[in-house]
Coordinates of C-alpha atoms and ligand atoms in Angstrom, one line a residue:
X15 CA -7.1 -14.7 20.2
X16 CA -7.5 -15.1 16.4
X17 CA -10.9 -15.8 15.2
X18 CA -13.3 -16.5 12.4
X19 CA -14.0 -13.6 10.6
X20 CA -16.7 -13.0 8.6
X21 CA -18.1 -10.5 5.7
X22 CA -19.1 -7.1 6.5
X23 CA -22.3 -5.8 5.2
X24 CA -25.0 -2.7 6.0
X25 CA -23.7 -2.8 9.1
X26 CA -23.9 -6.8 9.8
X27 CA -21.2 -9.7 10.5
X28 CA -22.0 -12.8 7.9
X29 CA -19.3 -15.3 9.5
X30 CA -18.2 -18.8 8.2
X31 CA -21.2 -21.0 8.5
X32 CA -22.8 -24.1 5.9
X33 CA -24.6 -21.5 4.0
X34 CA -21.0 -19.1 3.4
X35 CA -18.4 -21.1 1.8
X36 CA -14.7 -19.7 3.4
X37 CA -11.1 -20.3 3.3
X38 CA -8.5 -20.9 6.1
X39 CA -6.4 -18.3 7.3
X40 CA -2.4 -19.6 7.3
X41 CA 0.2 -18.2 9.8
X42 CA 2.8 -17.9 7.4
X43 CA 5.6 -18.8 10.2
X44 CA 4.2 -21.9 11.5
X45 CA 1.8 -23.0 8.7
X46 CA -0.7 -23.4 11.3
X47 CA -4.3 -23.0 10.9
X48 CA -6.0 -19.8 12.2
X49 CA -9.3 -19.3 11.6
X50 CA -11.7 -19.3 8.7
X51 CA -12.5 -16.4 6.6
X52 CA -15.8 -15.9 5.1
X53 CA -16.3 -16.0 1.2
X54 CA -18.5 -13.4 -0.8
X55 CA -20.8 -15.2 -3.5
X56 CA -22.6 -13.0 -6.2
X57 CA -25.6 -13.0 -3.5
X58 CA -23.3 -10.8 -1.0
X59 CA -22.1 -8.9 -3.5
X60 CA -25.1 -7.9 -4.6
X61 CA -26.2 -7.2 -1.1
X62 CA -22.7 -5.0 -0.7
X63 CA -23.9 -2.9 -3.5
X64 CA -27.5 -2.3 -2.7
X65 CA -26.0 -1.5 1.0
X66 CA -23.7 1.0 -0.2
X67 CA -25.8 2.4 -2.6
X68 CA -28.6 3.3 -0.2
X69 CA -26.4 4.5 2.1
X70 CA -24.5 6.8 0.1
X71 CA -28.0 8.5 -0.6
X72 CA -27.6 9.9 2.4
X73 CA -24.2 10.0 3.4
X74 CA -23.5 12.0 0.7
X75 CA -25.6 14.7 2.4
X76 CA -23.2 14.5 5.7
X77 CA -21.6 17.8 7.1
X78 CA -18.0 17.8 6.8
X79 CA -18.0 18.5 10.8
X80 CA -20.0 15.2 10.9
X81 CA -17.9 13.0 8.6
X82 CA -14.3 14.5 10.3
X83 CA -16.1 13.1 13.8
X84 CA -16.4 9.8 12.9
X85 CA -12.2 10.1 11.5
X86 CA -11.2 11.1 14.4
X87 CA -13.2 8.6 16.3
X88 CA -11.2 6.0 14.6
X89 CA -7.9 7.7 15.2
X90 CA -9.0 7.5 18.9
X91 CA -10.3 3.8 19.1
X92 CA -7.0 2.6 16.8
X93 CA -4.8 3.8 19.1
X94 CA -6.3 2.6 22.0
X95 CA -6.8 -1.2 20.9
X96 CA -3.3 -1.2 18.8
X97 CA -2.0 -4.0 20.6
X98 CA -4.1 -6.5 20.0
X99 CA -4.4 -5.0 16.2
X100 CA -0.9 -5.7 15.9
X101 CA -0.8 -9.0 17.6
X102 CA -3.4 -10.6 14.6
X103 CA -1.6 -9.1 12.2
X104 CA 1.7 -10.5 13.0
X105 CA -0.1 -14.0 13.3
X106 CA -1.4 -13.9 9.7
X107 CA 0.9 -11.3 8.2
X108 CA 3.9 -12.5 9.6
X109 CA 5.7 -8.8 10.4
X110 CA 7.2 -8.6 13.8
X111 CA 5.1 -7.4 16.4
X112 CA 7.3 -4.3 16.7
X113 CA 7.1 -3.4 13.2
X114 CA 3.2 -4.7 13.1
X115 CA 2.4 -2.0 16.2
X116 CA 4.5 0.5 14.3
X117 CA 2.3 0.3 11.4
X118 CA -1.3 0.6 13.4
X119 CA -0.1 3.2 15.7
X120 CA 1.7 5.8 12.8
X121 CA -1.8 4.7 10.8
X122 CA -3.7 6.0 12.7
X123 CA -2.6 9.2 11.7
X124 CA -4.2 8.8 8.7
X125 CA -7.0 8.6 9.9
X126 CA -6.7 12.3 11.6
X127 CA -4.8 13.8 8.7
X128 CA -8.1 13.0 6.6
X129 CA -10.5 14.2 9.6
X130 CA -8.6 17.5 9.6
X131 CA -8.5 17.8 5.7
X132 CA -11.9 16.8 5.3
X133 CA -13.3 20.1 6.5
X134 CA -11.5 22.0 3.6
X135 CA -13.2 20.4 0.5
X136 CA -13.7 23.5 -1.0
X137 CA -15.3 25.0 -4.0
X138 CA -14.9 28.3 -5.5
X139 CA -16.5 30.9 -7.2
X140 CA -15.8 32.2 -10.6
X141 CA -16.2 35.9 -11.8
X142 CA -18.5 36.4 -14.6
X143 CA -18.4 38.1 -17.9
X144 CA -21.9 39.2 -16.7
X145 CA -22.7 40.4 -13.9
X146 CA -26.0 38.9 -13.5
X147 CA -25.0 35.1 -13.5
X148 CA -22.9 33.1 -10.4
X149 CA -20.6 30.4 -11.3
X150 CA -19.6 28.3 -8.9
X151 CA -17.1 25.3 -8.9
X152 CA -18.5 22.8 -6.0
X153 CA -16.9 18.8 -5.3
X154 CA -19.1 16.5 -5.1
X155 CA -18.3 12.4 -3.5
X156 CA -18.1 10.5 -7.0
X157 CA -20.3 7.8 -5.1
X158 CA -20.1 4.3 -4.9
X159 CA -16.4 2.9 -4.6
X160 CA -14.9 -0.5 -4.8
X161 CA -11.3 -0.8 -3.6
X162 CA -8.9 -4.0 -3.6
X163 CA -5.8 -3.9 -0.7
X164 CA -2.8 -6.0 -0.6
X165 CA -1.3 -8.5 2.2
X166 CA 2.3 -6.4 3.0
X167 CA 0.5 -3.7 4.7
X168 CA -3.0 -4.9 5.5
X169 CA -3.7 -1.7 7.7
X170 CA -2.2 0.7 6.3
X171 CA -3.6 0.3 2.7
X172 CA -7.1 -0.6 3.5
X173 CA -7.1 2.3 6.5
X174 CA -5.8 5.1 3.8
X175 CA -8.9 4.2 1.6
X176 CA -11.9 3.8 3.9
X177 CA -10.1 7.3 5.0
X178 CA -10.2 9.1 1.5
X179 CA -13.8 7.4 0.9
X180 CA -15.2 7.7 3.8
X181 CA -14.0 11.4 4.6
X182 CA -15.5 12.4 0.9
X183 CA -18.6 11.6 1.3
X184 CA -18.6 8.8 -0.5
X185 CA -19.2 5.0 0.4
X186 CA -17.3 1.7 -0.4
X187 CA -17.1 -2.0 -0.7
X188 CA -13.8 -3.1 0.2
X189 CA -11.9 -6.6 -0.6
X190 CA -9.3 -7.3 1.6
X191 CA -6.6 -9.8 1.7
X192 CA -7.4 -13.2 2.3
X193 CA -4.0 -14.1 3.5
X194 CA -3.9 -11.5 6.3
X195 CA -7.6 -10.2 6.3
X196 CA -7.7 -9.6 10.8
X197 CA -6.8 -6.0 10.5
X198 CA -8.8 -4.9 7.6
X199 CA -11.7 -6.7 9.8
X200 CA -10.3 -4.6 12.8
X201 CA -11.1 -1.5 11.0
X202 CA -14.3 -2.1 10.0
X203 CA -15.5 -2.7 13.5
X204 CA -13.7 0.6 14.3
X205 CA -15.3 2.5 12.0
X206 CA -18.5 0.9 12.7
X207 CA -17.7 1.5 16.7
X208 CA -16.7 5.3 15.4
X209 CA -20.3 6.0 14.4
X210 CA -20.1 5.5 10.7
X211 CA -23.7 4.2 9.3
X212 CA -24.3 0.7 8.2
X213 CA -23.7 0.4 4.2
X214 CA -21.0 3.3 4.2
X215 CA -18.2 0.5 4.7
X216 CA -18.7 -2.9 3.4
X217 CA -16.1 -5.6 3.9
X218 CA -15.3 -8.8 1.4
X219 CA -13.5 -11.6 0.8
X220 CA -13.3 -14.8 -1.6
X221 CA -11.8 -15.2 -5.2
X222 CA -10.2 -11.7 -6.1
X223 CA -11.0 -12.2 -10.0
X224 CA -14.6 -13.1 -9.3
X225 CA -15.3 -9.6 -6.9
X226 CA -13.2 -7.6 -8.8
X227 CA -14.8 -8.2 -12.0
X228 CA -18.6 -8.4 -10.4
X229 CA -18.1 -5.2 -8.7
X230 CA -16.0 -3.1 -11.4
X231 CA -18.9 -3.7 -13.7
X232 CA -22.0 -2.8 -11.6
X233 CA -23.6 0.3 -12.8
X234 CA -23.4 1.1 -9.5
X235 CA -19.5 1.3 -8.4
X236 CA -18.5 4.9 -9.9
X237 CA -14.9 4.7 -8.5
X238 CA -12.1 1.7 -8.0
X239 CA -9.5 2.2 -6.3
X240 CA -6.8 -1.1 -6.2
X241 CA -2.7 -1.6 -4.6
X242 CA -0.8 -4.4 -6.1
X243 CA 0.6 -5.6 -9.0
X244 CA 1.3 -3.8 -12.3
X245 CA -0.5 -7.0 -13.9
X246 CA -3.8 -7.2 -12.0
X247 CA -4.0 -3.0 -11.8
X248 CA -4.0 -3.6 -15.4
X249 CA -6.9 -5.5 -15.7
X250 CA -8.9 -3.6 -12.8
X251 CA -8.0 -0.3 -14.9
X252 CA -9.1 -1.7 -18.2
X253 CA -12.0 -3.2 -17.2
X254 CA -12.9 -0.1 -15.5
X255 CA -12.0 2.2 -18.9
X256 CA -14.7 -0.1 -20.4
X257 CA -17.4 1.7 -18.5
X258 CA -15.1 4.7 -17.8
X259 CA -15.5 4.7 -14.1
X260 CA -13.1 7.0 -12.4
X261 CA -9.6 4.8 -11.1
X262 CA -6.9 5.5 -8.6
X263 CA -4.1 2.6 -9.0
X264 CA -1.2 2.3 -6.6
X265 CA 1.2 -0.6 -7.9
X266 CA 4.4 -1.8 -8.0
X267 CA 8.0 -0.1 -8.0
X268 CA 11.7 -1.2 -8.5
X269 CA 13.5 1.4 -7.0
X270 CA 16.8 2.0 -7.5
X271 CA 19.3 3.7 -4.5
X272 CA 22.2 5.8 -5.7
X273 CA 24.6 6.0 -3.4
X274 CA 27.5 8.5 -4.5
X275 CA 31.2 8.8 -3.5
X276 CA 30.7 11.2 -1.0
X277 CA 27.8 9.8 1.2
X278 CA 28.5 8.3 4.8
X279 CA 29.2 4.4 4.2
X280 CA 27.7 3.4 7.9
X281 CA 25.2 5.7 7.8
X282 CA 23.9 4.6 4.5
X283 CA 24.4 0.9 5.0
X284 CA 22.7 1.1 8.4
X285 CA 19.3 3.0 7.1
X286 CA 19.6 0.4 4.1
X287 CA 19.7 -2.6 6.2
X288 CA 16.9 -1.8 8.0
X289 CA 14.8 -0.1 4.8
X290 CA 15.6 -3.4 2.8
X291 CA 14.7 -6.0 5.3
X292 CA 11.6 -4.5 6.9
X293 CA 8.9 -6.7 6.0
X294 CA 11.0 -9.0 4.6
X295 CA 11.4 -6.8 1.4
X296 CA 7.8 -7.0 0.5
X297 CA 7.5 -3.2 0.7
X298 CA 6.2 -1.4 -3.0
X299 CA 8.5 1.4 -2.2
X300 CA 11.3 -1.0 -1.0
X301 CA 14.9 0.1 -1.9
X302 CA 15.5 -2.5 -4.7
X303 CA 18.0 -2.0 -7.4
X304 CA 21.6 -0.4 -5.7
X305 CA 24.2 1.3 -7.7
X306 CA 26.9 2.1 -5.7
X307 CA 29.9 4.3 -6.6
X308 CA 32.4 2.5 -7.6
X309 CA 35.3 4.6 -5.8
X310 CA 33.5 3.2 -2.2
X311 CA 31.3 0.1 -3.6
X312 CA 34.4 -2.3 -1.6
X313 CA 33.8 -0.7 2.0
X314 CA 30.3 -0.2 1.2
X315 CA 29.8 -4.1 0.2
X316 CA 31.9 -5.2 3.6
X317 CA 29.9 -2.5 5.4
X318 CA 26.8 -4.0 4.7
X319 CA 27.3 -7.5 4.8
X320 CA 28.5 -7.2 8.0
X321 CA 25.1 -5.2 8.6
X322 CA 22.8 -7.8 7.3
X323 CA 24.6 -10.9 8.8
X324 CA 23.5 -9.3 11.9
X325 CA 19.2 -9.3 10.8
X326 CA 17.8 -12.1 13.0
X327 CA 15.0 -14.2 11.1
X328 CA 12.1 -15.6 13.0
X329 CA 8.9 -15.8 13.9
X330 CA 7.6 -12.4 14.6
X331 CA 6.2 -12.7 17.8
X332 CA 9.5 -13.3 19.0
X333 CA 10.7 -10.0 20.5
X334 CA 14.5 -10.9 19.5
X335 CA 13.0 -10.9 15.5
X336 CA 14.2 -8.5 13.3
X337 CA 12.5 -10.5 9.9
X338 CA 9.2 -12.2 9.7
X339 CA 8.2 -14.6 7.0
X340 CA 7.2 -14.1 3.3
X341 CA 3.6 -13.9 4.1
X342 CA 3.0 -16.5 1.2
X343 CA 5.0 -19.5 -0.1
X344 CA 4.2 -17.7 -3.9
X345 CA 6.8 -14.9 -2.9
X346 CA 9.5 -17.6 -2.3
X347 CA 9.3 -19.3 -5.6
X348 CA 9.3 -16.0 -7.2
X349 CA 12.0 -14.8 -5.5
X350 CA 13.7 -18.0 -5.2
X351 CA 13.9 -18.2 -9.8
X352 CA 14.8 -14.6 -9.2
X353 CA 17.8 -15.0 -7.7
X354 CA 18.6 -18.4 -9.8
X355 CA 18.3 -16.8 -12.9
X356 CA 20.6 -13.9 -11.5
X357 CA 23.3 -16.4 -10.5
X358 CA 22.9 -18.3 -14.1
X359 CA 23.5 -14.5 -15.8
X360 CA 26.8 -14.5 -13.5
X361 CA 25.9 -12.9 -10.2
X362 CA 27.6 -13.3 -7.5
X363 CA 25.8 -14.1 -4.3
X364 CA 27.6 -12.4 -0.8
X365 CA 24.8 -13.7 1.1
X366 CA 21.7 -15.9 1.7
X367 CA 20.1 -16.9 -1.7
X368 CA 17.4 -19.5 -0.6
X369 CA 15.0 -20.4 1.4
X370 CA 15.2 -20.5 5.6
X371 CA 14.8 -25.2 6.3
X372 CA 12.3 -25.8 8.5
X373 CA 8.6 -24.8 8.9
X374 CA 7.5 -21.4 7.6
X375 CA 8.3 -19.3 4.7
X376 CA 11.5 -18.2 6.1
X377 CA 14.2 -16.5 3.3
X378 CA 17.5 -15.5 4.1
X379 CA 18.8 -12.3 3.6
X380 CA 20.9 -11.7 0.6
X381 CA 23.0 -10.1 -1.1
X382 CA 24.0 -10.1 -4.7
X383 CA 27.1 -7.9 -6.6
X384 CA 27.0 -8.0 -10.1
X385 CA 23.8 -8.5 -11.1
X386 CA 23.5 -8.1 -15.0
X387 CA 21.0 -5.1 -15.8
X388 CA 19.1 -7.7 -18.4
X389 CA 18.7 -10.2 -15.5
X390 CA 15.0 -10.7 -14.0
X391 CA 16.3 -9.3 -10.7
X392 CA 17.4 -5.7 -12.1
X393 CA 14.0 -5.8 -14.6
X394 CA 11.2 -7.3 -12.1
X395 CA 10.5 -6.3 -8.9
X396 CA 11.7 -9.2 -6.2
X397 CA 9.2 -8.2 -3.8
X398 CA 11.8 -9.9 -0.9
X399 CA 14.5 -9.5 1.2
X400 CA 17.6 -9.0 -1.6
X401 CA 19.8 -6.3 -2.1
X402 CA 21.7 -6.7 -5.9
X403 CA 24.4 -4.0 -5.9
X404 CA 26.3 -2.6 -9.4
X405 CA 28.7 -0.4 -9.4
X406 CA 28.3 3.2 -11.5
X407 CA 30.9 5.9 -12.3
X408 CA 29.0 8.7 -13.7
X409 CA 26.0 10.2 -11.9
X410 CA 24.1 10.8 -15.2
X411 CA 24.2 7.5 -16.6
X412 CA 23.4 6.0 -13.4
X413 CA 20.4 7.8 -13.8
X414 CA 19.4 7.7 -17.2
X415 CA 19.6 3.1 -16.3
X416 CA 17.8 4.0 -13.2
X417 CA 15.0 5.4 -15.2
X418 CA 15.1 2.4 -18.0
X419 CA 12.6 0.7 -16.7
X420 CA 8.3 0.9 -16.6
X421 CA 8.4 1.5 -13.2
X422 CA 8.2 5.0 -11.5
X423 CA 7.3 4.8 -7.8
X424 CA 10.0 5.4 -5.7
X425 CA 13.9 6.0 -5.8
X426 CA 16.8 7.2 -3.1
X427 CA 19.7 8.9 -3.5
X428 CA 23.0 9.4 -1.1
X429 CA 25.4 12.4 -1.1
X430 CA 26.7 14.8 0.8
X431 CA 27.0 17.3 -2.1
X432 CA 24.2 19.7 -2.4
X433 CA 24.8 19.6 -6.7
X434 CA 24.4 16.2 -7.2
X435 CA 21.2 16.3 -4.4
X436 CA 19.8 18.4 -7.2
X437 CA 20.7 16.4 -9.9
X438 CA 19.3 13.5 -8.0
X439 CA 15.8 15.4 -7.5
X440 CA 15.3 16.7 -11.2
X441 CA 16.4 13.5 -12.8
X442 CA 15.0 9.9 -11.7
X443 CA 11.7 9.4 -12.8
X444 CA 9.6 8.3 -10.0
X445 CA 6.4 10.0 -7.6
X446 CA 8.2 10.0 -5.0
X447 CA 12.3 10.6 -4.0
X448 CA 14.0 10.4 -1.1
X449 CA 17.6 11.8 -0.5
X450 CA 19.8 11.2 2.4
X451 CA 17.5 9.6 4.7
X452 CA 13.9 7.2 4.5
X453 CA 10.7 9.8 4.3
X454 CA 8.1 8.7 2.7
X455 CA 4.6 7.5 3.2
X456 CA 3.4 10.4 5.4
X457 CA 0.2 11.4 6.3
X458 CA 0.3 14.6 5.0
X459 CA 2.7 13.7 1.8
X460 CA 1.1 12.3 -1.3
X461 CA 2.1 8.3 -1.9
X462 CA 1.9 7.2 -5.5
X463 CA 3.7 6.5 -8.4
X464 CA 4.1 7.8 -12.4
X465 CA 4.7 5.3 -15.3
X466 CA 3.2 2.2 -15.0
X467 CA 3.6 2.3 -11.0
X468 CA 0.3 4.2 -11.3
X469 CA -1.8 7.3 -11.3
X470 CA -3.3 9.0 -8.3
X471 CA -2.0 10.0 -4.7
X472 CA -2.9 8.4 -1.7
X473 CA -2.1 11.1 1.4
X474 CA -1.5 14.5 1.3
X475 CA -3.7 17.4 -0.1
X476 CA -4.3 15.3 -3.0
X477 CA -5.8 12.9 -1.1
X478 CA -9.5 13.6 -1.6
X479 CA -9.0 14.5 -5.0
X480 CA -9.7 10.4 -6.6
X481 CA -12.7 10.4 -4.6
X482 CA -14.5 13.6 -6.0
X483 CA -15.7 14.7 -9.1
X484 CA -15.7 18.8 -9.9
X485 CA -18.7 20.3 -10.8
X486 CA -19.7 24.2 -12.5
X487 CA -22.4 25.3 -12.0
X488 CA -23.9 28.5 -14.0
X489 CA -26.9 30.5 -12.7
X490 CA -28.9 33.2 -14.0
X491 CA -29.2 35.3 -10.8
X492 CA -31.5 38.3 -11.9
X493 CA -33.2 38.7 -15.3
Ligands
NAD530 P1 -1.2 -10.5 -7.1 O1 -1.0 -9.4 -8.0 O2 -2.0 -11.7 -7.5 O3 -2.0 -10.0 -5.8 C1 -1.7 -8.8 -5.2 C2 -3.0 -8.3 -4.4 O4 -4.0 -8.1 -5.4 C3 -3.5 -9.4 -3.5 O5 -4.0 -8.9 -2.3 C4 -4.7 -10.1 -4.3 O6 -5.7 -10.5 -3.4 C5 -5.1 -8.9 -5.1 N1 -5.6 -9.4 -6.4 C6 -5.1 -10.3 -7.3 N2 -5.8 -10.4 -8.4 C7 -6.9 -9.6 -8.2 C8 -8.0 -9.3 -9.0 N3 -8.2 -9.8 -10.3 N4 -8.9 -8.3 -8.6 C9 -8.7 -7.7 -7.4 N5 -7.6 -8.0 -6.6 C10 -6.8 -8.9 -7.0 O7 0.1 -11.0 -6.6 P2 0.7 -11.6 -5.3 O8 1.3 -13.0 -5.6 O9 -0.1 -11.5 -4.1 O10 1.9 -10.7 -5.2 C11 2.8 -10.6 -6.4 C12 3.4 -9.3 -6.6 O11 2.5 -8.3 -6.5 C13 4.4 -9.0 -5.6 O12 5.6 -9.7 -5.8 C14 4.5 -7.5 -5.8 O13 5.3 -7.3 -6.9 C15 3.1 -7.1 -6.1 N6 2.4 -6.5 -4.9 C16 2.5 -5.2 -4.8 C17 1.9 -4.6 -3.7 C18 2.0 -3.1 -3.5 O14 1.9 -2.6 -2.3 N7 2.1 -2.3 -4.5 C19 1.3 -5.4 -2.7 C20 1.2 -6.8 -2.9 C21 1.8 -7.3 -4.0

């Protein structure tokens, strides 16, 4: 049953009451009420901060046996209680249940990739030009972080930076996402449950501008860590250069598929389908812009319309479901001038186009040949359930458009010829390709993007590396 849920701070539940001002919670396929969420004022901020603060006084201290415990602990308790995880999240997220369950189940794993890789945080020594003095290179938690997670994958973004934070030593106040806040509240019970100390994990919610900037600009947050929008990453990473506080940013994409003349049209369109229309499109590393060969972009165009006529739309807790809601009615609007202006430039819509009659924020899948390159949907990201497809003749130049734009996340490419696989890897511009199939976002592979999609990987070896600082140290062993 969804519930009211509160603030998390040292250790304590604050929940909605006459003293806590709070917001409702909205499931974004009935537009039913489903509980209140708590609000953070300046007072619980400041309360978050002195909690984390004293508590990474000693934290910071932990073992790395001690710290990988209470990871794996979490990668435990997730998996046992990832039912009822899932079931919240579909209720304010919107996801079906089946892709909700997949999310908290192959999360999880984060949560044990970082227990295993916290125990090799290693330093180093140096040799010396004299032999009398050790240098040694030792990582040390930066300290106090503040990170800022999205609504699209509530779990998985909040879970990969209480991971990274958590594992390194360091501590953290976290702002969640008002509009589907249940599983970032799940995890903090688990971690709590896991045996972390009160203060390492602090949980809040209310006006993002407001926390953002209070936080960012205590002298005591060292790190900020955000995933969103190129606009607000903007603002969270300049107002953080303004006190030079150390920043990992994980934002948006556009990225374009290639799909070449001698890839496998069903096999392509089938992967696509179910790439494009998972979570309703509102994926960062969603496929987005298509350029299709245009010696196959016919059977490829029939090939997947016939595929996305075939993606049921409903509420998400109906097992037949194949695509929840938009989790908020400010992603149809977008979307819906998206496509509008797209149309106006000359598009031509193949499918869908607006907005599912009825209750919720249902959107029909669409597709869209023809798109102009200067129209808003091959320049912004739709952040929906639209597929705009243009055809291209020549690999390079395909390449050189796919790379025109700010953005640098992700890109695909399709072909079964191992050249142009190479010429695929070495020239799109993003942080992270994927040919011939759909694999990324691994535990153990870095997520993140170049450009102005960001700077610093979330996963992988790299993973630790935003959440400590390097420090030399030079001693005089013997006079
Ligand atoms: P938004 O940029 O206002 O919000 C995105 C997230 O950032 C939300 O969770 C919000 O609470 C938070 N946020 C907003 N302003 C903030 C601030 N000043 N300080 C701290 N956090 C803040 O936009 P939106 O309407 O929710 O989504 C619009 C677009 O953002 C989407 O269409 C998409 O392009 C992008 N987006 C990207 C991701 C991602 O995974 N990279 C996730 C969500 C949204």
């Amino acid at each position: 049953m969804y519930k009211d849920i509160g603030l998390f701070i040292n250790g304590e539940w604050i929940y909605p009451d006459s003293n806590t001002p709070c917001i409702d919670v909205i499931n974004p396929s009935t537009h039913e009420r489903l509980a209140r969420l708590a609000c953070a004022d300046v007072r619980h901020l400041d309360d978050a901060l002195q909690a984390a603060r004293l508590a990474f006084a000693q934290w910071r201290f932990s073992s790395a046996e001690a710290r990988s415990n209470v990871l794996y602990n979490v990668y435990r308790i997730i998996l046992s209680e990832a039912e009822s995880i899932a079931a919240l999240m579909t209720l304010d997220q919107g996801k079906p249940l089946a892709e909700a369950l997949a999310e908290v189940r192959f999360c999880a794993e984060h949560a044990k990739w970082h227990a295993e890789e916290c125990k090799r945080l290693y330093g180093r020594l140096v040799p010396a030009r004299n032999p009398k003095v050790r240098q040694s290179v030792v990582k040390r938690p930066v300290g106090v972080c503040c990170a800022f997670t999205p609504w699209n994958f509530p779990f998985n973004q909040a879970i990969r930076k209480m991971c990274a934070a958590v594992g390194a030593g360091c501590t953290l106040i976290l702002k969640g996402p008002e509009e589907a806040p249940s599983a970032v509240a799940a995890l903090a019970d688990i971690f709590q449950r896991a045996g972390l100390p009160a203060g390492c994990l602090n949980l809040v919610w209310g006006n993002p501008e407001q926390i953002s900037s209070y936080l960012i600009d205590s002298p005591v947050v060292a790190k900020v860590s955000f995933t969103g929008s190129i606009a607000v990453g903007k603002k969270l990473a300049a107002l953080a250069g303004a006190k030079m506080k150390r920043v990992s940013m994980e934002l948006g994409g556009h990225a374009a598929v290639i799909v070449c003349a001698s890839s496998n049209i069903d096999k392509v369109c089938t992967l696509l389908v179910d790439a494009k229309f998972r979570n309703a499109g509102q994926i960062c590393i969603s496929p987005s812009r298509f350029f299709i060969h245009e010696s196959i972009i016919d059977e490829f165009v029939t090939c997947l319309l016939e595929k996305t006529r075939k993606v049921r739309v409903g509420d998400g807790m109906d097992p037949q479901t194949k695509m929840g809601p938009m989790c908020n009615e400010r992603q149809i609007t977008r979307l819906q001038a998206i496509i509008e202006d797209s149309l106006a430039a000359g598009a031509n819509l193949l499918a869908g186009g607006s907005r599912v009659d009825g209750p919720g924020n249902f959107f029909q899948p669409t597709v869209l040949t023809n798109v102009p390159l200067d129209a808003r949907m091959m320049q912004e990201e739709p952040f929906g359930p639209v597929i705009p497809i243009n055809p291209f003749s020549d690999l390079a130049t395909v390449i050189a458009v796919a790379n025109s734009l700010p953005y640098g996340l992700a890109a695909y490419g399709f072909s079964e010829d191992r050249n142009e696989c190479a010429t695929l890897a070495e020239g799109l511009e993003a942080g992270m390709i994927s040919l011939n199939h759909y694999g990324l976002g691994m535990p153990e592979t870095p997520f993140g993007g170049i450009k102005e999609s960001g700077y610093g990987s979330e996963g992988g070896a790299e993973t630790y590396d935003n959440y400590l600082s390097t420090v030399f140290i030079s001693e005089l062993t013997q006079s």
